[in-house]
DNA sequence: GAGCTGGAAGCAGGA
DNA sequence: TTTCCTGCTTCCAGC
């Protein structure tokens, strides 16, 4: 992976969610005009060529805008086209639909207007009402459970990006906030209720009915239902895909049992597998792209129309192929979540059938109509899991928690969420067709351990765990891996499975009696078939060789003010592929991360799969991704061990640098057997060396373990994105963060802004907050709190998964 | 017998 | 165009 241009940021920000203190009018205004702003903010597009590395949010932005881009716009190249075309995607100010939603002028706009259609006044006021009825700080845990047959099959039309295959670098992960809108309340003690049914394809646990049954997967081709219920169930998509390419993208149909045993084609025109037409990972050349742009565009339009139709009518069947709908119904009796026995006595989530039709309909409204309106308070008593509650609309509460692809600090003020024991660097994930491969283990045996420090209250909290990415982009939920709940006699930790924004989240109690410490022995990793995920609308990542993940832990700490402080910490990368784990070199730790340009110092790398023939290549890249300098470092073959490698830092090409220069290096075992890039910084020759970790004292055996989390001097791999806490938690507290940042356009992104950083100027942020585009009811940002955000030095906002509207986060480039 | 684990077969795409 | 390599997915067998 490219690396130099991908800056590793140490940015901190804190979320505080002011729940329920919003005026209805302000919220309504925000809601109402959300869509247009969202669009606008999504428009700033990268100018770099897509083939060149670029900051992730830029790519995301590009992705968002690619969906229905006119063919002509692409001719000039990906990034350029986006820029040039962006103007066309803004809503016309004067175009208003009869229902008040802005009219649309382009497929792109049409898609986004979906929001407007459903952020209509009725829905809006309903939500406001909820907010008013239940003050956020006093809300009890929301325990809404919902069955949404067929409906979940729909995927965010805004993500309908046929160009998704163009790049594997997009941050538009399936679980990004883009899709936060497709979620519903769920029974959870403390966390967000965003549930998207489109999670893993087929649970290995038969009793786990929720995702399997969720119709979302029927349309989306979610792996859980795929391939029979792949997006291609849609005639629209069929026609679209059918003209794209004849290249098969998935080996899924290579097994007879796949055709006959598990899935039956629901259409004579359909391959039983989801990917007879070419996977998004197909390398799309300019020719193929241009040649199919028209089809993309038109299909995007049709898809968007389908979505709109389905949405506006709330008829689950509209726009959903009959077969898909049927499948969804068959499979989704409920979104009831599987609960550990310990929690089951507390009640189970009622199936959808328990809802009166009107309530069900209301929930459909909530989930689909109000993209970002799924509100859930932060429960004060997390362990009333699955406690049945009346699911009337008024009892539906807002989560107001940060989306899973938001970057959060690991510590703030007295609190620190820390991984005490890191997981092993290798854990072979299991496919749905396989049995579980057990829980993730720690390097030295046992299991990972996570602890929340500084929490002195007696109230238990919920630790959330999901599978995040481990690439050099910002952390976000991994599209191709999901956490898998492990149960059994060997599992001592109670857990609870939920789905947030298409991402499975394991919820684990953090109990004061356990010193807020949890042993993660209940979390396995499920691999989703690449072909299934890549075919999802809006999915731009590719699964191939995208096999590194991290365990991401989150905790939401209620504050006396009624707000919630969210912390997050990610584990070291875990290689999940069998083959990669066996062959690819993996650098877990390096004994130095900087040295003067003269080089010559021995650096010890620890990791896996090092060979005597392993080479260590130092690379400097230009911002455009070109290699400016590349040099092979000398390795000491005598000292080479499978898990450690001694390398001599090569002298930098320029001995006269006046400021540190960041380069990267990787270990190469062969042609395509390279490790991830690791950061290394060359210092000016006259800069005194800060001794970090003497190589003499270095013990490779210590490479694995808690120290590698970020506590040791140089544990951080290139792609690590551990966040540091702000100096003062109060300095960047942000109340009223949008639940679905991608939709909420906290601040309009200047189209001329740097592709890497979005300026969070006072004006911009204030405007964003006050903007009616804010999609979250009751989450308007008081001016004072906005100012607090601005108090953070050099504040810039960034949102990895949401190019449309970076969250009010502070970002401090490393 | 179920679950976990390691190994490998078979296929498809890419080099 | 062909061949080989690589990666993905599934299956099998042992514990």
CSV table of N, CA and C (backbone and C1' of nucleotides) in Angstrom, one decimal, chain B:
chain,number,residue,atom,x,y,z
B,1,DG,P,-23.3,-39.7,16.7
B,1,DG,O5',-23.2,-38.2,17.1
B,1,DG,C5',-24.2,-37.7,18.1
B,1,DG,C4',-23.8,-36.3,18.5
B,1,DG,C3',-23.5,-35.4,17.3
B,1,DG,O3',-24.2,-34.2,17.6
B,1,DG,C1',-21.7,-35.4,18.7
B,2,DA,P,-24.2,-33.2,16.4
B,2,DA,O5',-23.5,-32.0,17.0
B,2,DA,C5',-23.7,-31.7,18.4
B,2,DA,C4',-22.7,-30.7,18.9
B,2,DA,C3',-22.3,-29.6,17.9
B,2,DA,O3',-22.2,-28.3,18.5
B,2,DA,C1',-20.4,-30.8,18.5
B,3,DG,P,-22.1,-27.1,17.7
B,3,DG,O5',-20.6,-26.7,18.0
B,3,DG,C5',-20.1,-26.6,19.3
B,3,DG,C4',-18.6,-26.5,19.4
B,3,DG,C3',-18.0,-25.5,18.4
B,3,DG,O3',-17.1,-24.7,19.2
B,3,DG,C1',-16.9,-27.6,18.2
B,4,DC,P,-16.5,-23.5,18.5
B,4,DC,O5',-15.0,-24.0,18.3
B,4,DC,C5',-14.3,-24.5,19.4
B,4,DC,C4',-13.0,-25.0,19.0
B,4,DC,C3',-12.1,-24.1,18.1
B,4,DC,O3',-10.8,-24.1,18.6
B,4,DC,C1',-12.3,-26.3,17.1
B,5,DT,P,-9.8,-23.0,18.0
B,5,DT,O5',-9.0,-23.9,17.0
B,5,DT,C5',-8.3,-25.0,17.5
B,5,DT,C4',-7.7,-25.7,16.3
B,5,DT,C3',-7.0,-24.9,15.3
B,5,DT,O3',-5.6,-25.1,15.4
B,5,DT,C1',-8.3,-26.6,14.3
B,6,DG,P,-4.6,-24.2,14.5
B,6,DG,O5',-4.2,-25.2,13.3
B,6,DG,C5',-3.8,-26.5,13.7
B,6,DG,C4',-3.7,-27.4,12.5
B,6,DG,C3',-2.9,-26.7,11.3
B,6,DG,O3',-1.9,-27.6,10.8
B,6,DG,C1',-5.0,-27.5,10.6
B,7,DG,P,-1.0,-27.1,9.7
B,7,DG,O5',-1.6,-27.8,8.4
B,7,DG,C5',-1.9,-29.2,8.5
B,7,DG,C4',-2.7,-29.6,7.3
B,7,DG,C3',-2.1,-29.1,6.0
B,7,DG,O3',-1.7,-30.2,5.2
B,7,DG,C1',-4.5,-28.8,6.1
B,8,DA,P,-0.9,-30.0,3.8
B,8,DA,O5',-2.1,-30.0,2.8
B,8,DA,C5',-3.1,-31.1,2.9
B,8,DA,C4',-4.2,-30.8,2.0
B,8,DA,C3',-3.9,-30.3,0.6
B,8,DA,O3',-4.7,-31.0,-0.4
B,8,DA,C1',-5.5,-28.9,1.5
B,9,DA,P,-4.1,-31.3,-1.8
B,9,DA,O5',-5.4,-31.5,-2.6
B,9,DA,C5',-6.5,-32.2,-2.0
B,9,DA,C4',-7.8,-31.6,-2.5
B,9,DA,C3',-7.8,-31.3,-4.0
B,9,DA,O3',-9.1,-31.6,-4.6
B,9,DA,C1',-8.3,-29.3,-2.8
B,10,DG,P,-9.2,-31.9,-6.1
B,10,DG,O5',-9.9,-30.6,-6.6
B,10,DG,C5',-11.2,-30.3,-6.0
B,10,DG,C4',-11.6,-28.9,-6.4
B,10,DG,C3',-11.3,-28.5,-7.9
B,10,DG,O3',-12.5,-28.0,-8.4
B,10,DG,C1',-10.4,-26.9,-6.4
B,11,DC,P,-12.5,-27.8,-10.0
B,11,DC,O5',-12.7,-26.3,-10.1
B,11,DC,C5',-13.7,-25.6,-9.2
B,11,DC,C4',-13.3,-24.2,-9.1
B,11,DC,C3',-13.0,-23.5,-10.4
B,11,DC,O3',-14.0,-22.5,-10.7
B,11,DC,C1',-11.4,-22.9,-8.7
B,12,DA,P,-14.1,-21.9,-12.1
B,12,DA,O5',-13.4,-20.5,-11.8
B,12,DA,C5',-13.9,-19.8,-10.7
B,12,DA,C4',-13.1,-18.5,-10.5
B,12,DA,C3',-12.8,-17.7,-11.8
B,12,DA,O3',-13.0,-16.4,-11.6
B,12,DA,C1',-10.8,-18.3,-10.7
B,13,DG,P,-13.0,-15.4,-12.9
B,13,DG,O5',-11.7,-14.5,-12.5
B,13,DG,C5',-11.6,-14.0,-11.1
B,13,DG,C4',-10.3,-13.4,-10.9
B,13,DG,C3',-9.8,-12.5,-12.1
B,13,DG,O3',-9.2,-11.4,-11.5
B,13,DG,C1',-8.2,-14.3,-11.6
B,14,DG,P,-8.7,-10.3,-12.5
B,14,DG,O5',-7.1,-10.4,-12.2
B,14,DG,C5',-6.6,-10.5,-10.9
B,14,DG,C4',-5.1,-10.7,-10.9
B,14,DG,C3',-4.4,-9.8,-11.9
B,14,DG,O3',-3.2,-9.3,-11.3
B,14,DG,C1',-3.9,-12.1,-12.3
B,15,DA,P,-2.3,-8.3,-12.1
B,15,DA,O5',-1.0,-9.1,-12.3
B,15,DA,C5',-0.4,-9.8,-11.2
B,15,DA,C4',0.8,-10.6,-11.6
B,15,DA,C3',1.7,-9.9,-12.6
B,15,DA,O3',3.1,-10.2,-12.2
B,15,DA,C1',0.9,-11.8,-13.6
